[in-house]
PDB file of C-alpha atoms in Angstrom:
ATOM      1  CA  MET C  18     -34.894  32.432   8.806  1.00  0.00           C
ATOM      2  CA  GLN C  19     -33.561  30.357  11.448  1.00  0.00           C
ATOM      3  CA  HIS C  20     -36.124  27.303  10.808  1.00  0.00           C
ATOM      4  CA  LYS C  21     -34.629  27.189   7.084  1.00  0.00           C
ATOM      5  CA  ILE C  22     -31.007  27.144   8.282  1.00  0.00           C
ATOM      6  CA  LEU C  23     -31.934  24.107  11.126  1.00  0.00           C
ATOM      7  CA  TYR C  24     -34.102  22.473   8.206  1.00  0.00           C
ATOM      8  CA  LEU C  25     -31.092  22.446   5.957  1.00  0.00           C
ATOM      9  CA  LEU C  26     -28.907  21.367   8.720  1.00  0.00           C
ATOM     10  CA  LEU C  27     -31.032  18.370   9.556  1.00  0.00           C
ATOM     11  CA  SER C  28     -31.409  17.652   5.944  1.00  0.00           C
ATOM     12  CA  LEU C  29     -27.827  17.032   5.763  1.00  0.00           C
ATOM     13  CA  LEU C  30     -27.053  14.915   8.616  1.00  0.00           C
ATOM     14  CA  PRO C  31     -27.836  11.852   6.930  1.00  0.00           C
ATOM     15  CA  TRP C  32     -25.141  12.692   4.256  1.00  0.00           C
ATOM     16  CA  SER C  33     -22.598  13.406   6.799  1.00  0.00           C
ATOM     17  CA  SER C  34     -22.941  10.005   8.273  1.00  0.00           C
ATOM     18  CA  ALA C  35     -22.604   8.359   4.964  1.00  0.00           C
ATOM     19  CA  LEU C  36     -19.367  10.388   3.949  1.00  0.00           C
ATOM     20  CA  ALA C  37     -18.057   9.564   7.438  1.00  0.00           C
ATOM     21  CA  GLN C  38     -18.618   5.658   6.914  1.00  0.00           C
ATOM     22  CA  ASN C  39     -16.858   6.032   3.314  1.00  0.00           C
ATOM     23  CA  ASN C  40     -13.647   7.416   4.737  1.00  0.00           C
ATOM     24  CA  GLN C  41     -13.338   4.596   7.287  1.00  0.00           C
ATOM     25  CA  ILE C  42     -11.887   1.310   6.814  1.00  0.00           C
ATOM     26  CA  ASP C  43     -13.540  -1.107   8.902  1.00  0.00           C
ATOM     27  CA  THR C  44     -10.891  -2.775  11.093  1.00  0.00           C
ATOM     28  CA  THR C  45     -11.538  -6.188   8.804  1.00  0.00           C
ATOM     29  CA  GLY C  46     -10.180  -4.200   6.123  1.00  0.00           C
ATOM     30  CA  SER C  47      -7.422  -2.577   7.773  1.00  0.00           C
ATOM     31  CA  ALA C  48      -6.386  -6.129   9.439  1.00  0.00           C
ATOM     32  CA  ALA C  49      -6.326  -7.487   6.253  1.00  0.00           C
ATOM     33  CA  VAL C  50      -4.246  -4.769   4.333  1.00  0.00           C
ATOM     34  CA  LEU C  51      -1.612  -4.991   7.210  1.00  0.00           C
ATOM     35  CA  GLN C  52      -1.475  -8.663   6.443  1.00  0.00           C
ATOM     36  CA  VAL C  53      -0.689  -8.348   3.195  1.00  0.00           C
ATOM     37  CA  LEU C  54       2.419  -5.936   4.158  1.00  0.00           C
ATOM     38  CA  SER C  55       3.091  -8.904   6.560  1.00  0.00           C
ATOM     39  CA  ASN C  56       3.306 -11.716   4.316  1.00  0.00           C
ATOM     40  CA  GLN C  57       5.477  -9.133   1.879  1.00  0.00           C
ATOM     41  CA  VAL C  58       8.053  -8.798   4.458  1.00  0.00           C
ATOM     42  CA  ALA C  59       8.205 -12.358   5.118  1.00  0.00           C
ATOM     43  CA  ALA C  60       8.655 -13.320   1.486  1.00  0.00           C
ATOM     44  CA  TRP C  61      11.283 -10.754   1.249  1.00  0.00           C
ATOM     45  CA  ASN C  62      13.055 -12.058   4.215  1.00  0.00           C
ATOM     46  CA  LYS C  63      13.144 -15.471   2.767  1.00  0.00           C
ATOM     47  CA  GLY C  64      14.533 -14.076  -0.393  1.00  0.00           C
ATOM     48  CA  ASP C  65      11.344 -14.861  -2.273  1.00  0.00           C
ATOM     49  CA  ILE C  66      10.678 -12.300  -4.747  1.00  0.00           C
ATOM     50  CA  ASN C  67       7.889 -14.106  -6.546  1.00  0.00           C
ATOM     51  CA  ASN C  68       5.678 -14.320  -3.294  1.00  0.00           C
ATOM     52  CA  PHE C  69       6.601 -11.097  -2.448  1.00  0.00           C
ATOM     53  CA  MET C  70       5.386  -9.907  -5.838  1.00  0.00           C
ATOM     54  CA  ARG C  71       1.923 -11.780  -5.322  1.00  0.00           C
ATOM     55  CA  THR C  72       0.968  -8.891  -3.015  1.00  0.00           C
ATOM     56  CA  TYR C  73       0.856  -6.769  -6.368  1.00  0.00           C
ATOM     57  CA  TRP C  74      -1.986  -6.509  -8.547  1.00  0.00           C
ATOM     58  CA  ASN C  75      -0.633  -8.760 -11.738  1.00  0.00           C
ATOM     59  CA  SER C  76      -1.910  -6.430 -14.110  1.00  0.00           C
ATOM     60  CA  PRO C  77      -0.302  -4.165 -17.220  1.00  0.00           C
ATOM     61  CA  ASP C  78      -1.900  -1.234 -15.015  1.00  0.00           C
ATOM     62  CA  LEU C  79       0.180  -1.876 -12.013  1.00  0.00           C
ATOM     63  CA  VAL C  80       2.246   1.469 -11.168  1.00  0.00           C
ATOM     64  CA  PHE C  81       5.537   1.186  -9.408  1.00  0.00           C
ATOM     65  CA  VAL C  82       7.177   4.581  -8.843  1.00  0.00           C
ATOM     66  CA  SER C  83      11.118   4.641  -7.321  1.00  0.00           C
ATOM     67  CA  GLY C  84      12.757   7.784  -7.243  1.00  0.00           C
ATOM     68  CA  THR C  85      12.336   9.324 -10.563  1.00  0.00           C
ATOM     69  CA  THR C  86      11.763   5.998 -12.117  1.00  0.00           C
ATOM     70  CA  VAL C  87       8.282   4.720 -13.185  1.00  0.00           C
ATOM     71  CA  THR C  88       7.379   1.264 -13.789  1.00  0.00           C
ATOM     72  CA  LYS C  89       4.069   0.282 -15.329  1.00  0.00           C
ATOM     73  CA  GLY C  90       2.668  -3.396 -15.014  1.00  0.00           C
ATOM     74  CA  TRP C  91       3.465  -6.401 -13.122  1.00  0.00           C
ATOM     75  CA  GLU C  92       5.820  -8.137 -15.047  1.00  0.00           C
ATOM     76  CA  PRO C  93       8.178  -5.031 -15.696  1.00  0.00           C
ATOM     77  CA  THR C  94       7.931  -4.374 -11.798  1.00  0.00           C
ATOM     78  CA  LEU C  95       8.799  -8.224 -11.348  1.00  0.00           C
ATOM     79  CA  ALA C  96      11.788  -7.938 -13.664  1.00  0.00           C
ATOM     80  CA  ARG C  97      12.669  -4.347 -12.180  1.00  0.00           C
ATOM     81  CA  TYR C  98      12.833  -6.193  -8.507  1.00  0.00           C
ATOM     82  CA  LYS C  99      14.807  -9.244 -10.061  1.00  0.00           C
ATOM     83  CA  ARG C 100      17.364  -7.049 -11.652  1.00  0.00           C
ATOM     84  CA  VAL C 101      17.886  -4.567  -8.710  1.00  0.00           C
ATOM     85  CA  TYR C 102      18.169  -7.344  -5.995  1.00  0.00           C
ATOM     86  CA  ASP C 103      19.784 -10.359  -8.009  1.00  0.00           C
ATOM     87  CA  SER C 104      20.963 -11.966  -4.987  1.00  0.00           C
ATOM     88  CA  ARG C 105      20.240 -12.532  -1.391  1.00  0.00           C
ATOM     89  CA  ALA C 106      22.931 -10.115   0.094  1.00  0.00           C
ATOM     90  CA  LYS C 107      21.025  -7.101  -1.724  1.00  0.00           C
ATOM     91  CA  MET C 108      18.000  -8.036  -0.757  1.00  0.00           C
ATOM     92  CA  GLY C 109      18.926  -8.029   3.020  1.00  0.00           C
ATOM     93  CA  THR C 110      16.362  -8.153   5.698  1.00  0.00           C
ATOM     94  CA  LEU C 111      12.997  -6.103   5.343  1.00  0.00           C
ATOM     95  CA  GLN C 112      11.132  -3.890   8.081  1.00  0.00           C
ATOM     96  CA  PHE C 113       8.453  -1.677   7.611  1.00  0.00           C
ATOM     97  CA  THR C 114       7.565   0.859  10.507  1.00  0.00           C
ATOM     98  CA  ASN C 115       5.208   3.640  11.011  1.00  0.00           C
ATOM     99  CA  LEU C 116       2.267   2.083   9.112  1.00  0.00           C
ATOM    100  CA  LYS C 117      -0.723   4.232   8.923  1.00  0.00           C
ATOM    101  CA  VAL C 118      -3.716   2.588   6.823  1.00  0.00           C
ATOM    102  CA  SER C 119      -6.661   5.279   5.245  1.00  0.00           C
ATOM    103  CA  ALA C 120      -9.533   4.244   3.650  1.00  0.00           C
ATOM    104  CA  LEU C 121     -10.402   5.950   0.214  1.00  0.00           C
ATOM    105  CA  ALA C 122     -13.419   3.928  -0.450  1.00  0.00           C
ATOM    106  CA  GLY C 123     -14.892   0.450   0.678  1.00  0.00           C
ATOM    107  CA  ASP C 124     -12.535  -1.201  -1.559  1.00  0.00           C
ATOM    108  CA  SER C 125      -9.225   0.838  -1.540  1.00  0.00           C
ATOM    109  CA  ALA C 126      -7.051   1.930   0.795  1.00  0.00           C
ATOM    110  CA  THR C 127      -3.748   3.729   1.263  1.00  0.00           C
ATOM    111  CA  VAL C 128      -0.845   3.053   3.450  1.00  0.00           C
ATOM    112  CA  LEU C 129       1.760   5.300   4.290  1.00  0.00           C
ATOM    113  CA  GLY C 130       4.929   3.876   6.152  1.00  0.00           C
ATOM    114  CA  ASN C 131       8.827   3.501   6.432  1.00  0.00           C
ATOM    115  CA  TRP C 132      11.021   0.944   4.968  1.00  0.00           C
ATOM    116  CA  ALA C 133      14.326  -0.390   5.956  1.00  0.00           C
ATOM    117  CA  LEU C 134      16.853  -3.171   4.515  1.00  0.00           C
ATOM    118  CA  THR C 135      19.625  -4.137   6.781  1.00  0.00           C
ATOM    119  CA  ARG C 136      22.618  -5.507   4.814  1.00  0.00           C
ATOM    120  CA  ALA C 137      26.216  -6.331   5.410  1.00  0.00           C
ATOM    121  CA  ASN C 138      27.518  -3.255   4.482  1.00  0.00           C
ATOM    122  CA  ASP C 139      24.900  -0.586   4.309  1.00  0.00           C
ATOM    123  CA  HIS C 140      21.104   0.128   5.888  1.00  0.00           C
ATOM    124  CA  PRO C 141      19.073   1.969   3.005  1.00  0.00           C
ATOM    125  CA  ASN C 142      15.653   3.276   4.343  1.00  0.00           C
ATOM    126  CA  GLY C 143      13.053   5.083   3.309  1.00  0.00           C
ATOM    127  CA  GLU C 144       9.180   5.830   2.831  1.00  0.00           C
ATOM    128  CA  PHE C 145       6.299   4.786   0.616  1.00  0.00           C
ATOM    129  CA  ILE C 146       2.753   5.478  -0.071  1.00  0.00           C
ATOM    130  CA  LEU C 147       0.443   2.265  -1.220  1.00  0.00           C
ATOM    131  CA  LYS C 148      -2.431   2.258  -2.853  1.00  0.00           C
ATOM    132  CA  PHE C 149      -4.770  -0.788  -2.244  1.00  0.00           C
ATOM    133  CA  ARG C 150      -7.571  -2.103  -3.738  1.00  0.00           C
ATOM    134  CA  LYS C 151     -10.115  -4.849  -2.842  1.00  0.00           C
ATOM    135  CA  ILE C 152     -10.231  -7.174  -6.101  1.00  0.00           C
ATOM    136  CA  ASN C 153     -12.008 -10.751  -6.084  1.00  0.00           C
ATOM    137  CA  ASP C 154     -12.179 -10.236  -2.356  1.00  0.00           C
ATOM    138  CA  GLN C 155      -8.232  -9.923  -1.926  1.00  0.00           C
ATOM    139  CA  TRP C 156      -6.199  -6.862  -0.901  1.00  0.00           C
ATOM    140  CA  PHE C 157      -3.751  -5.820  -3.719  1.00  0.00           C
ATOM    141  CA  ILE C 158      -1.197  -2.851  -4.043  1.00  0.00           C
ATOM    142  CA  VAL C 159      -2.046  -1.100  -7.246  1.00  0.00           C
ATOM    143  CA  ARG C 160       0.219   1.620  -6.935  1.00  0.00           C
ATOM    144  CA  ASP C 161       3.510   1.801  -4.961  1.00  0.00           C
ATOM    145  CA  GLN C 162       5.409   5.328  -4.574  1.00  0.00           C
ATOM    146  CA  THR C 163       8.555   4.740  -2.634  1.00  0.00           C
ATOM    147  CA  LYS C 164      11.351   6.904  -1.784  1.00  0.00           C
ATOM    148  CA  GLN C 165      14.507   6.408  -0.472  1.00  0.00           C
ATOM    149  CA  TYR C 166      16.296   9.048   1.680  1.00  0.00           C
TER     150      TYR C 166
END
């Protein structure tokens, strides 16, 4: 009986290693995802919503969730950003903190973090969960779920 259990455990060992590897994003991938977010912050802080949106998957399947509002598609998401942040003053200065990158597979990752805007009269902030996919060797946000406190 002990031999059967030992045999079973040994036969599962290669699978456990493969599963562990699938749940790890390599440091290059993690750095690339964080660079996308750095590019996003830089574009936002220049007042450049178009370049900010280059970090999102340009697809009708992009999903952006803010509070109870769900926006589907790249074009509607761009239009929403331009409508809500129609002036440089409303955009303020963006900062991301507490970023945690986790892999779902070799070509997808999630990022949890906090966001904050510094504006003349207020300081809105909240948290987000971003789902990234690597498409044609580039990382893109394919789902953005953002909450304001």
